[in-house]
XYZ file of C-alpha atoms in Angstrom:
775
model
C -26.160 0.144 -42.895
C -25.855 2.790 -42.468
C -20.981 5.321 -42.709
C -22.119 4.854 -38.398
C -22.375 0.936 -38.217
C -18.987 -0.055 -37.782
C -17.389 4.003 -36.118
C -16.536 2.849 -32.484
C -16.774 6.327 -30.995
C -21.123 6.496 -32.009
C -22.731 5.372 -29.511
C -25.360 3.522 -30.724
C -28.285 4.827 -28.364
C -31.016 2.693 -30.824
C -34.733 2.348 -28.711
C -34.855 5.339 -26.648
C -37.514 3.968 -24.813
C -36.139 0.406 -23.929
C -32.777 2.291 -22.269
C -34.747 4.797 -20.708
C -35.405 1.236 -18.077
C -31.712 1.001 -18.615
C -31.804 3.347 -15.105
C -34.328 1.183 -13.035
C -32.128 -2.327 -14.737
C -28.966 -1.789 -13.319
C -27.811 -5.656 -14.618
C -28.564 -4.604 -18.464
C -27.216 -0.544 -17.311
C -23.988 -2.453 -16.359
C -23.827 -5.284 -19.473
C -24.080 -2.145 -21.732
C -21.042 -0.577 -20.294
C -18.896 -3.693 -20.715
C -20.008 -4.128 -23.756
C -19.119 -0.865 -24.954
C -15.844 -0.556 -23.699
C -14.373 -3.940 -24.336
C -15.282 -2.090 -28.104
C -13.437 0.646 -28.008
C -10.659 -0.059 -24.953
C -10.450 -2.823 -28.097
C -9.961 -0.556 -30.849
C -8.288 1.279 -29.009
C -5.933 -1.244 -28.628
C -5.730 -2.102 -32.246
C -4.740 2.236 -32.716
C -1.676 0.993 -30.656
C -0.413 -2.142 -32.744
C -0.834 0.123 -35.463
C 1.368 1.732 -34.405
C 4.020 0.518 -32.692
C 5.882 -0.898 -36.354
C 6.778 2.267 -37.865
C 8.101 3.851 -34.498
C 9.977 1.133 -33.848
C 11.137 0.930 -36.825
C 12.090 5.122 -36.777
C 13.743 4.342 -32.992
C 15.754 1.753 -34.596
C 16.882 3.925 -38.020
C 18.743 6.342 -35.473
C 20.188 3.510 -33.172
C 23.354 4.914 -32.346
C 24.504 0.797 -32.533
C 23.985 -2.552 -34.638
C 23.278 -3.680 -30.658
C 20.525 -0.815 -30.150
C 19.132 -0.986 -33.508
C 18.997 -5.916 -33.192
C 17.029 -4.559 -29.720
C 14.261 -3.135 -31.850
C 14.228 -4.883 -34.994
C 13.096 -8.059 -32.341
C 10.589 -5.669 -30.651
C 9.255 -4.992 -33.863
C 9.096 -8.865 -34.528
C 8.333 -10.076 -30.891
C 5.256 -7.025 -31.087
C 3.936 -8.670 -34.447
C 4.061 -12.413 -33.880
C 2.295 -11.530 -29.998
C 0.406 -8.993 -31.185
C -3.335 -11.164 -31.439
C -2.691 -12.578 -28.316
C -2.369 -9.504 -26.382
C -5.178 -8.225 -27.673
C -7.846 -10.835 -26.434
C -6.165 -10.899 -23.178
C -6.896 -7.148 -23.233
C -9.756 -7.438 -24.263
C -10.225 -11.308 -21.787
C -8.411 -9.192 -17.962
C -10.833 -6.056 -18.676
C -13.244 -8.699 -19.190
C -12.699 -10.275 -16.228
C -12.496 -6.676 -14.589
C -16.029 -6.614 -15.409
C -16.732 -9.251 -12.936
C -14.102 -9.134 -9.878
C -16.270 -5.078 -10.274
C -19.948 -7.228 -10.302
C -18.594 -9.215 -7.642
C -17.642 -6.563 -5.274
C -13.636 -7.297 -5.821
C -11.217 -4.606 -6.389
C -8.485 -4.849 -9.370
C -6.411 -7.575 -9.418
C -3.006 -5.550 -8.705
C -0.457 -8.136 -9.802
C -0.992 -11.558 -12.262
C -0.495 -15.294 -10.405
C 2.141 -17.473 -11.225
C 0.152 -19.728 -13.656
C 1.570 -23.130 -13.430
C 0.472 -21.996 -8.938
C 4.350 -22.083 -8.374
C 4.885 -20.397 -4.888
C 6.977 -17.434 -5.358
C 9.583 -16.291 -3.379
C 11.406 -14.304 -6.046
C 12.183 -10.246 -5.564
C 10.581 -8.196 -7.962
C 13.513 -7.508 -10.168
C 14.397 -3.817 -11.755
C 12.355 -4.437 -15.046
C 8.967 -4.977 -12.570
C 9.801 -1.817 -10.686
C 10.128 0.729 -13.564
C 6.966 -1.527 -15.450
C 4.777 -0.138 -12.452
C 6.011 3.244 -11.868
C 5.076 3.667 -16.098
C 2.157 2.490 -15.016
C 1.068 3.919 -12.526
C 2.384 7.720 -13.853
C 0.923 7.449 -16.812
C -2.626 6.803 -14.115
C -1.766 9.215 -12.193
C -2.020 11.560 -15.202
C -5.020 11.047 -16.640
C -7.080 10.837 -13.562
C -5.718 13.983 -12.984
C -6.084 15.512 -16.029
C -9.917 13.698 -16.974
C -10.701 14.516 -13.064
C -13.922 16.246 -14.114
C -15.301 12.518 -15.675
C -14.194 10.503 -13.777
C -16.609 11.666 -11.294
C -19.158 11.763 -13.620
C -19.240 8.146 -14.609
C -17.763 7.078 -11.010
C -21.243 9.019 -9.514
C -23.139 7.135 -12.326
C -21.398 3.408 -12.530
C -22.176 4.225 -7.802
C -25.284 4.046 -8.339
C -26.004 1.104 -11.111
C -24.432 -1.044 -8.606
C -25.246 -0.446 -5.286
C -21.099 0.147 -3.707
C -18.939 3.483 -4.075
C -16.460 3.407 -6.632
C -13.482 5.756 -7.137
C -10.661 6.078 -9.214
C -9.460 2.534 -8.024
C -11.913 0.540 -8.072
C -13.822 1.927 -11.357
C -13.866 -0.999 -14.321
C -13.288 1.626 -16.467
C -11.012 4.063 -15.075
C -7.253 4.628 -16.313
C -6.481 1.934 -13.541
C -8.102 -0.829 -14.914
C -7.291 -0.404 -18.504
C -3.080 0.162 -17.484
C -3.341 -2.869 -14.870
C -4.728 -4.851 -17.541
C -2.333 -3.805 -20.537
C 0.611 -3.961 -17.831
C -0.874 -7.655 -17.346
C -1.611 -8.363 -20.832
C 1.738 -6.751 -22.705
C 3.840 -9.284 -19.852
C 2.907 -12.214 -23.402
C 5.648 -9.330 -24.449
C 9.967 -11.328 -25.009
C 11.474 -7.974 -25.730
C 14.078 -5.886 -23.453
C 13.098 -3.125 -21.045
C 13.644 -0.225 -23.302
C 11.921 -1.687 -25.958
C 8.946 -2.718 -23.284
C 8.859 0.946 -22.414
C 8.523 2.158 -25.566
C 5.503 0.495 -25.617
C 4.569 1.667 -22.537
C 5.009 4.438 -24.356
C 2.743 4.286 -26.862
C -0.530 2.704 -24.899
C -0.429 6.318 -22.840
C -0.765 7.765 -25.852
C -2.661 5.940 -27.660
C -5.500 4.009 -24.637
C -4.876 6.377 -22.062
C -4.773 9.699 -24.961
C -8.330 8.224 -26.183
C -10.111 8.567 -23.280
C -11.500 11.234 -23.142
C -13.666 9.691 -26.119
C -14.567 7.215 -23.801
C -16.048 8.306 -20.883
C -17.650 10.736 -23.110
C -19.366 8.389 -25.207
C -19.601 6.494 -21.792
C -21.450 9.417 -19.452
C -24.075 9.768 -23.074
C -24.742 6.295 -22.516
C -25.756 6.292 -19.386
C -27.762 9.573 -18.991
C -29.159 8.333 -22.568
C -30.066 4.485 -20.378
C -31.713 7.408 -17.291
C -28.437 6.843 -15.175
C -28.608 9.786 -12.846
C -29.787 12.583 -16.090
C -29.462 15.672 -14.417
C -26.782 15.927 -11.556
C -26.058 19.227 -10.393
C -23.453 18.564 -8.354
C -19.562 20.393 -8.516
C -16.393 17.848 -9.044
C -14.611 18.361 -5.328
C -10.820 19.406 -5.688
C -8.328 17.828 -3.872
C -6.884 20.883 -1.811
C -3.972 22.287 -4.812
C -5.345 20.611 -8.170
C -6.689 23.068 -11.029
C -9.941 23.363 -11.648
C -12.039 20.980 -13.676
C -12.945 22.435 -17.418
C -16.251 24.218 -17.827
C -19.097 21.876 -19.231
C -19.636 21.721 -22.153
C -23.414 23.009 -23.291
C -25.996 21.322 -22.994
C -24.042 18.933 -20.163
C -24.499 18.580 -16.713
C -21.922 19.971 -14.439
C -21.508 15.553 -12.169
C -22.138 14.576 -9.138
C -18.889 12.997 -7.060
C -19.176 10.105 -4.149
C -18.689 12.282 -1.187
C -21.870 14.196 -2.063
C -25.252 12.772 0.251
C -28.716 12.807 -0.949
C -31.104 15.374 0.454
C -34.737 14.901 0.843
C -34.766 16.951 -2.520
C -34.798 13.912 -5.429
C -31.535 16.274 -6.612
C -30.714 18.316 -4.309
C -27.697 17.040 -2.772
C -25.363 18.172 0.697
C -21.071 17.867 0.417
C -19.689 16.718 2.636
C -16.857 18.321 2.354
C -18.705 22.190 2.852
C -19.775 19.737 6.365
C -16.177 19.448 7.476
C -15.536 23.156 6.466
C -17.848 24.706 8.461
C -16.753 22.309 11.571
C -13.160 23.465 10.845
C -14.109 27.175 11.073
C -16.278 26.255 14.641
C -12.767 24.225 15.854
C -11.801 28.623 15.082
C -14.359 30.255 16.471
C -14.268 29.027 19.497
C -10.460 29.104 19.277
C -10.397 32.875 19.414
C -13.608 33.499 21.844
C -11.153 30.571 24.355
C -7.943 32.676 23.287
C -10.172 36.345 23.552
C -10.993 34.281 27.907
C -7.399 34.386 28.154
C -5.910 38.143 28.258
C -9.412 38.354 30.414
C -8.426 35.921 33.025
C -5.094 36.603 32.640
C -4.021 40.335 32.141
C -2.076 41.206 35.296
C -3.196 45.282 34.233
C -6.689 45.018 33.090
C -5.525 45.670 29.410
C -6.545 42.573 28.486
C -2.373 41.064 27.370
C -2.603 37.806 28.028
C 1.346 38.895 29.551
C 3.737 41.845 28.989
C 6.228 41.559 27.359
C 9.301 43.567 28.432
C 9.502 45.059 25.134
C 5.854 46.090 25.930
C 5.326 49.970 25.396
C 1.382 50.978 26.304
C 2.654 54.653 25.224
C 2.969 54.017 20.857
C 0.478 52.560 18.554
C -0.540 48.890 17.483
C 1.372 47.704 14.669
C -0.198 47.735 10.906
C -0.204 45.125 9.549
C 2.859 46.710 7.451
C 5.301 46.256 10.458
C 4.087 43.291 11.254
C 5.475 41.311 8.298
C 8.807 43.771 8.287
C 9.244 42.857 11.587
C 8.960 38.905 10.440
C 10.207 39.047 7.476
C 13.100 40.297 9.708
C 13.343 37.413 11.713
C 13.503 34.660 9.750
C 15.918 35.813 7.505
C 17.822 35.247 11.063
C 16.010 32.541 10.688
C 14.810 32.659 14.734
C 13.039 30.186 15.405
C 13.031 26.536 18.394
C 16.206 24.087 17.519
C 14.688 20.818 19.756
C 11.946 19.643 21.601
C 13.667 20.562 24.869
C 12.575 24.857 23.651
C 10.023 24.781 22.458
C 8.061 25.475 26.627
C 9.754 28.849 25.428
C 8.579 28.803 21.717
C 5.982 31.522 21.957
C 7.079 33.885 24.781
C 10.075 33.633 22.291
C 8.753 34.461 19.471
C 6.241 37.072 20.749
C 9.686 39.522 22.459
C 11.484 39.402 19.547
C 9.331 40.116 16.964
C 7.529 43.324 19.633
C 11.618 44.032 19.418
C 12.730 44.033 16.538
C 9.463 45.599 15.327
C 10.291 48.566 17.788
C 13.413 48.850 16.146
C 12.086 49.049 13.237
C 10.194 52.185 14.055
C 13.178 53.743 16.202
C 10.747 53.386 18.880
C 11.599 51.805 22.871
C 9.217 48.919 22.230
C 5.750 47.735 20.170
C 3.047 46.142 20.436
C 0.471 44.315 18.243
C -4.156 45.193 18.647
C -6.105 41.789 20.332
C -6.852 40.183 16.768
C -3.106 40.187 16.191
C -2.069 39.110 19.424
C -4.509 36.020 19.698
C -2.695 34.936 16.225
C 0.546 35.084 17.265
C -0.410 33.411 20.928
C -1.597 30.533 18.188
C 0.949 30.255 15.626
C 3.096 29.832 18.824
C 0.503 27.351 20.311
C 0.365 24.960 17.209
C 4.527 25.282 16.728
C 4.583 24.083 20.646
C 2.537 21.051 19.436
C 4.363 20.693 16.534
C 7.919 20.240 19.234
C 6.464 18.026 21.859
C 4.344 15.875 19.039
C 5.075 11.779 19.341
C 3.305 11.088 15.837
C 7.431 12.652 14.838
C 10.947 11.691 15.001
C 12.850 14.325 17.467
C 14.837 15.557 13.986
C 11.918 16.179 12.041
C 10.481 18.037 15.507
C 13.277 20.595 14.884
C 13.730 20.440 10.946
C 9.263 21.368 10.942
C 9.679 24.304 14.080
C 12.004 26.015 11.565
C 8.800 26.727 9.844
C 7.158 28.836 12.610
C 7.274 32.828 11.427
C 7.154 31.950 7.455
C 3.561 30.825 9.681
C 2.821 33.770 11.265
C 3.243 35.600 8.449
C 0.985 33.539 6.374
C -1.570 33.779 9.539
C -1.325 36.971 9.540
C -2.375 37.326 5.429
C -4.654 35.045 5.385
C -6.585 34.499 8.455
C -8.292 31.783 6.700
C -5.368 29.388 7.815
C -6.674 28.287 10.739
C -10.574 27.718 9.363
C -9.338 25.757 6.416
C -8.564 22.017 5.298
C -7.544 22.888 2.225
C -5.014 26.313 2.950
C -2.181 25.624 0.729
C 0.363 26.246 3.165
C -1.530 23.662 5.508
C -1.937 20.961 3.481
C 1.735 21.333 2.741
C 2.691 20.707 6.753
C 0.301 18.399 7.087
C 2.133 16.597 3.628
C 5.604 16.921 5.092
C 4.097 15.612 9.280
C 2.528 12.460 6.797
C 6.053 12.110 5.489
C 8.244 11.718 8.854
C 5.842 9.984 10.604
C 7.943 6.481 9.269
C 10.730 8.062 8.791
C 13.955 6.723 11.432
C 17.967 7.008 10.715
C 17.918 3.717 10.186
C 15.711 3.482 7.359
C 16.808 6.945 5.301
C 20.676 6.302 5.812
C 20.396 8.099 2.152
C 18.981 11.326 3.313
C 16.834 11.544 0.640
C 13.603 12.311 2.814
C 15.759 14.348 5.626
C 17.161 15.882 1.938
C 14.354 16.588 1.209
C 12.570 18.068 3.752
C 16.013 20.540 4.258
C 14.529 21.666 0.917
C 11.884 21.959 0.415
C 11.693 24.018 4.268
C 15.197 26.347 3.456
C 13.192 26.790 0.446
C 10.048 28.657 2.490
C 12.826 30.855 4.666
C 14.883 32.198 2.034
C 11.839 32.313 -0.713
C 8.775 33.130 0.912
C 7.608 37.382 1.235
C 4.754 37.662 0.514
C 3.112 35.041 -2.282
C 1.713 32.064 -0.786
C 0.855 30.507 -4.177
C 4.432 29.556 -2.740
C 3.133 26.635 -0.237
C 1.197 25.280 -3.232
C 3.964 24.550 -6.098
C 5.876 22.668 -3.217
C 3.389 20.569 -2.506
C 3.463 19.462 -5.685
C 6.912 19.352 -5.836
C 6.810 17.360 -2.471
C 4.400 14.858 -3.259
C 5.517 14.187 -6.717
C 8.698 13.292 -4.698
C 6.653 11.184 -2.484
C 4.193 9.137 -4.664
C 6.794 8.618 -6.503
C 9.045 6.955 -2.992
C 5.904 5.631 -2.113
C 5.225 3.374 -5.440
C 9.012 1.939 -4.741
C 8.441 1.484 -1.012
C 4.237 0.122 -1.574
C 6.096 -2.338 -4.136
C 9.155 -3.419 -1.167
C 6.127 -3.266 0.649
C 4.373 -5.795 -1.288
C 6.973 -8.868 -1.524
C 8.253 -8.382 1.614
C 3.838 -9.287 2.433
C 4.889 -11.754 0.049
C 8.451 -13.498 0.866
C 6.491 -14.338 4.348
C 3.756 -15.156 2.885
C 5.613 -17.839 1.509
C 7.450 -19.147 4.470
C 3.815 -19.117 5.695
C 2.813 -21.063 2.786
C 5.975 -23.416 3.230
C 6.210 -23.999 6.906
C 2.521 -24.463 7.452
C 3.333 -27.624 4.320
C 6.281 -28.603 5.425
C 4.835 -29.866 9.169
C 1.461 -30.868 6.913
C 3.652 -32.871 5.583
C 5.348 -34.158 9.002
C 2.589 -34.713 10.553
C 1.170 -37.360 7.808
C 5.066 -39.092 7.675
C 4.858 -39.230 11.699
C 1.008 -40.963 11.902
C 2.841 -43.157 9.009
C 6.108 -44.316 10.455
C 5.607 -43.575 14.181
C 5.786 -46.849 15.773
C 5.688 -48.861 13.087
C 8.427 -51.951 12.533
C 10.334 -50.639 8.497
C 14.089 -51.159 7.519
C 15.948 -47.971 9.081
C 16.326 -47.360 4.714
C 12.189 -47.047 4.118
C 12.291 -44.696 7.655
C 14.763 -42.571 6.245
C 13.023 -42.017 3.054
C 10.048 -42.063 3.847
C 10.980 -38.743 6.590
C 13.591 -37.173 4.081
C 12.861 -36.403 0.800
C 9.273 -38.276 0.402
C 8.304 -35.618 2.841
C 10.194 -33.165 1.129
C 7.233 -34.200 -1.900
C 5.231 -34.280 0.227
C 5.659 -30.534 0.052
C 5.976 -29.200 -2.975
C 2.859 -31.256 -4.020
C 0.441 -29.188 -1.309
C 1.822 -25.533 -2.337
C 1.267 -26.232 -6.251
C -1.878 -28.822 -6.438
C -3.529 -28.573 -2.118
C -3.756 -30.892 0.164
C -7.688 -31.755 -1.715
C -6.008 -32.627 -4.893
C -6.122 -36.350 -6.979
C -1.041 -36.461 -6.866
C -1.649 -35.438 -2.925
C -3.975 -38.019 -2.584
C -1.385 -40.490 -4.207
C 1.481 -39.757 -2.228
C 0.125 -40.444 0.699
C -1.213 -43.382 -0.679
C 2.178 -44.630 -2.267
C 3.432 -43.821 1.606
C 0.932 -46.572 2.811
C 1.347 -48.980 0.273
C 5.172 -48.659 0.686
C 4.538 -49.030 4.524
C 2.417 -51.784 4.033
C 4.927 -53.187 0.773
C 8.221 -54.184 2.999
C 5.975 -56.105 6.464
C 6.840 -59.795 7.131
C 4.672 -61.434 4.101
C 2.546 -64.402 5.200
C 0.938 -65.814 3.309
C 1.105 -66.795 -1.224
C -1.759 -63.682 -1.684
C 0.068 -61.379 0.637
C 3.080 -62.474 -2.152
C 1.185 -62.283 -4.967
C -0.205 -58.440 -4.000
C 3.721 -57.514 -3.346
C 4.325 -58.649 -6.051
C 1.264 -56.806 -7.986
C 2.481 -52.820 -6.716
C 5.765 -53.274 -6.643
C 6.260 -51.834 -11.148
C 3.856 -48.865 -9.484
C 5.169 -48.525 -5.817
C 8.126 -48.130 -8.303
C 7.606 -45.471 -10.465
C 5.633 -43.711 -8.358
C 9.077 -43.561 -6.515
C 11.242 -42.161 -9.067
C 8.574 -40.352 -10.215
C 8.722 -38.184 -6.519
C 11.958 -38.592 -6.542
C 12.842 -36.294 -9.460
C 10.432 -33.509 -8.815
C 13.347 -33.255 -5.778
C 15.841 -33.166 -7.297
C 16.956 -36.566 -5.214
C 21.057 -37.509 -7.137
C 20.064 -40.686 -9.740
C 23.237 -42.116 -8.921
C 21.705 -41.745 -4.797
C 17.738 -42.648 -6.834
C 19.807 -46.229 -8.417
C 21.586 -46.953 -4.854
C 17.850 -46.675 -3.569
C 16.938 -48.925 -5.835
C 19.165 -51.271 -5.697
C 18.716 -51.730 -2.071
C 15.277 -51.941 -2.255
C 14.931 -54.385 -5.269
C 17.023 -56.926 -2.111
C 14.984 -55.796 0.761
C 11.830 -57.314 -1.722
C 13.580 -59.857 -3.174
C 13.814 -61.652 0.943
C 10.293 -60.631 1.465
C 9.330 -62.865 -2.259
C 10.364 -65.706 -0.805
C 8.309 -68.412 0.348
C 9.561 -69.282 3.754
C 9.052 -65.387 5.161
C 10.690 -63.638 7.584
C 9.386 -63.159 11.165
C 10.765 -59.824 11.312
C 11.767 -56.452 9.030
C 14.643 -56.261 10.844
C 16.003 -60.070 10.416
C 16.041 -58.838 6.475
C 18.688 -59.116 5.286
C 20.383 -55.774 3.338
C 22.851 -54.502 1.160
C 25.481 -52.378 2.881
C 25.504 -49.653 0.905
C 27.894 -46.580 2.762
C 25.533 -44.207 2.618
C 22.410 -44.472 0.468
C 20.717 -41.400 1.520
C 22.289 -37.993 1.962
C 22.313 -36.784 5.212
C 19.631 -34.602 6.738
C 22.268 -30.392 6.300
C 22.556 -28.833 9.588
C 19.291 -26.649 9.287
C 16.644 -29.213 8.653
C 17.242 -28.213 4.482
C 16.229 -32.136 3.743
C 14.231 -33.114 5.453
C 10.807 -31.370 7.122
C 10.556 -33.659 9.680
C 12.567 -30.699 11.978
C 9.550 -28.947 11.449
C 7.900 -30.726 14.195
C 10.433 -29.252 15.913
C 10.024 -25.845 14.377
C 6.982 -25.426 16.310
C 6.759 -21.524 17.961
C 7.646 -22.005 22.038
C 3.230 -21.756 23.989
C 3.368 -17.631 24.039
C 0.377 -16.764 27.391
C -3.207 -17.071 26.176
C -5.371 -14.366 25.421
C -6.842 -15.476 29.066
C -4.259 -13.716 30.908
C -4.253 -10.385 29.523
C -6.266 -7.355 29.727
C -9.215 -7.265 27.164
C -8.556 -4.576 27.025
C -5.212 -4.228 25.192
C -6.273 -7.602 22.625
C -9.261 -4.840 21.436
C -6.726 -2.480 21.158
C -4.952 -4.977 18.814
C -7.235 -5.980 17.296
C -8.676 -2.734 15.948
C -5.456 -1.347 14.463
C -5.564 -1.050 10.700
C -3.029 -2.233 7.687
C -1.090 1.123 7.718
C -2.032 2.101 10.727
C 3.219 3.163 12.129
C 3.579 1.713 15.568
C 6.916 3.098 17.142
C 8.639 0.430 18.969
C 11.052 0.359 21.576
C 13.312 -2.640 21.899
C 15.164 -3.593 25.371
C 18.318 -0.690 24.417
C 15.666 1.925 24.096
C 16.388 2.397 20.304
C 13.178 3.155 19.225
C 12.264 1.350 15.659
C 9.091 2.789 13.443
C 6.561 1.241 11.192
C 3.885 0.019 9.256
C 1.315 -2.276 10.113
C 1.110 -3.618 6.486
C -0.500 -7.187 7.088
C -1.865 -9.532 9.148
C -1.545 -13.675 7.295
C -4.216 -15.312 6.924
C -2.582 -18.644 8.026
C -0.930 -17.599 11.284
C -2.974 -13.996 12.124
C 0.446 -12.539 12.224
C 1.263 -8.977 11.993
C 4.222 -7.884 9.750
C 5.279 -4.795 9.968
C 7.703 -2.585 7.199
C 9.436 0.240 7.043
C 8.820 4.027 4.873
C 11.283 2.215 1.961
C 9.336 -1.000 2.361
C 11.223 -3.451 3.784
C 9.983 -5.779 6.607
C 10.717 -4.306 9.802
C 8.975 -7.780 12.856
C 6.494 -9.601 12.581
C 4.688 -9.886 15.986
C 1.997 -12.572 17.169
C -1.531 -10.657 18.366
C -0.603 -11.360 22.216
C 3.017 -9.955 21.900
C 1.848 -7.335 21.099
C -1.241 -6.433 23.682
C 1.666 -7.429 25.964
C 4.277 -4.705 24.181
C 0.930 -2.416 24.551
C 0.815 -3.279 27.681
C 3.934 -3.117 28.771
C 4.184 0.505 26.739
C 6.959 -1.110 24.956
C 5.353 -0.254 21.994
C 3.443 3.433 20.580
C 0.436 3.013 17.726
C 0.750 6.569 15.740
C -2.245 8.982 15.003
C -3.544 9.068 11.963
C -5.153 12.431 11.858
C -3.200 15.008 10.321
C -0.733 16.807 12.411
C -2.694 20.362 12.136
C -6.113 19.205 13.384
C -3.721 17.397 16.055
C -2.076 20.386 16.758
C -5.940 23.160 17.091
C -7.630 20.263 18.680
C -4.740 20.288 21.645
C -4.777 24.108 21.185
C -8.278 23.609 21.971
C -8.109 21.617 25.380
C -5.638 23.824 26.523
C -7.488 26.783 26.318
C -10.350 24.857 27.362
C -8.133 23.468 31.314
C -6.451 26.535 31.912
C -10.302 28.179 31.933
C -11.234 25.937 33.679
C -8.143 25.618 36.456
C -8.147 29.371 37.008
C -12.002 29.659 37.640
C -11.919 26.950 40.224
C -10.687 28.676 42.497
C -13.416 31.874 42.000
C -16.896 28.975 42.301
C -15.249 27.220 45.996
C -14.893 31.296 47.019
C -18.918 32.085 46.093
C -21.080 31.440 48.324
C -23.339 28.942 47.495
C -26.799 30.445 46.956
């Protein structure tokens, strides 16, 4: 045995010729990845627990009081007791994620209730803190290991025939973090101790992924999986550049790069997008130049002549323009509401030329054609922002204040309109995206509004000519937005689970009601038996449906009991029937007691019920049987069964009456509205308009597989409404809802500006074409 045999950091690469063929055998390559992942990740978790004792003991020794010290000591004992169990479950979860990955399923976000019970409880603060802790360490690790993760994802995509990203990789930080979170659920410790365990996990497991990922890449390369990738890693806008390649290692390829004809030739999709943006900007410049030629009242080429325009002075140079804009920026000149949007461009240009003239000491000023195009383009951009239906009016006005700084950016860097990844453009898009779901109702604490205002005021106050400020503010804002997004996602998950739970409960109640109705409707039986079946026993049926389902033995036994109970209270006409009744009564009583105990039926009422049933059955077992069950003498009880509550809480029979009133049939609606609703995707934002004219914004969060209802939540993840397809199609047709666009603000604005300039050009050319003599 060599010294490396027990070293978890050494990848076994023996039998090179056999391994090289794994590139052609995806299942074998994935199996090797799985074996190595389970071995190495389990070893990292073992390192964590080997250090947990010391860490908790050190904290206990430094505790301020006995209660905190006892908390850490209790945590130490619990970790020692559950360590093997957690390690085993961690390995089990990792293995399960490989199975799900091979089947094309994503990472399970949350453990299911082990006993199958429907949980309608709210997510507690502990779970929120755990989720935030795991999400934070996952995001940090993904950013730190971005380059090597892209290489692994590309190679896993190659052997699994599916697109692999950080979110669905079975070895990604998200998968590792989720597996540990599920495994550590075995620990019964205080939140403070649990968070310490997560910090240790971050240090010893997440911190050890660097070496593990290098080993996986080496394993896959050695197995012949994309050994010669030459594409570079695509970076998120504003993210730091990836580290340089190690000597002798090829840079990884990534998802999002489409392979061309050559064996190792790739064409970046981002490059295509960049070219489209450059072409769009070129079209804008051409249209603006055409507009100058068409609109010049004096042949000068200017689109209009401001009051301060002076053709006898030299055009402003860049330094003069920026100085004049800085003066305006300090004066906070901008449109304050959507009502001013039509005059935004004109006002800014007039103010700019007037301010520049004052700085020169001259009466007015003018600008070059190129600078005028830039001024007009930025003006139209913010005119669009102040009219954009995606943005609430308050946010339109807030973002409109950025016009002067963005004009400075456009003059300093012509790439603003040509590159989607420009930091100022990314910041504006991030702000606009966060504002889509904003409303005063969903932001009562003004957290989002105040943060957007803080960002806007920071730009107005601090931006001179350093474009790096936009990237710094973007990082700050996205960190804020991500924290709120994670909280909203938990609340959103809670809302969908609660809705799903209510629908399952309603569906179970209706199923139970139908089954009981089939057995008691039009049947002659004592009222006591009718009440017993339609109330407590129906509730028992509901619980069985929710816990075991309608294919379970317990469900079949519960229905069989209902059938036998109905038969048992029918008149017995001969000795054979009475003999059979005598035989089944003990089992009936046993089953009834079990069912009533399950639904927490009061023990006193159970005794009264059994006493009354005893009197009933004694009468039925008499040789001279009565001719009808209604003639059986019954013990009079003041209240043999608890009365149903006013809202039907004790009985499911009322659920038949809960059926919603019949809606309009889908066929009665215009097909285009039905199609539009069916094409709605989860995550789409909608603006609802009520009968009083009030507006509320909500995101499509979930579509029920039971009722096909659409669940909508606000930006905090709280439920706003649920609608059927027919209701949504009807509201859409009548203008009571508006589907908001998902395209980034800057892209939408540029598209709108192009269409506006084209329409203006076509309108001016129409009279000329009409006046031209026919050839």
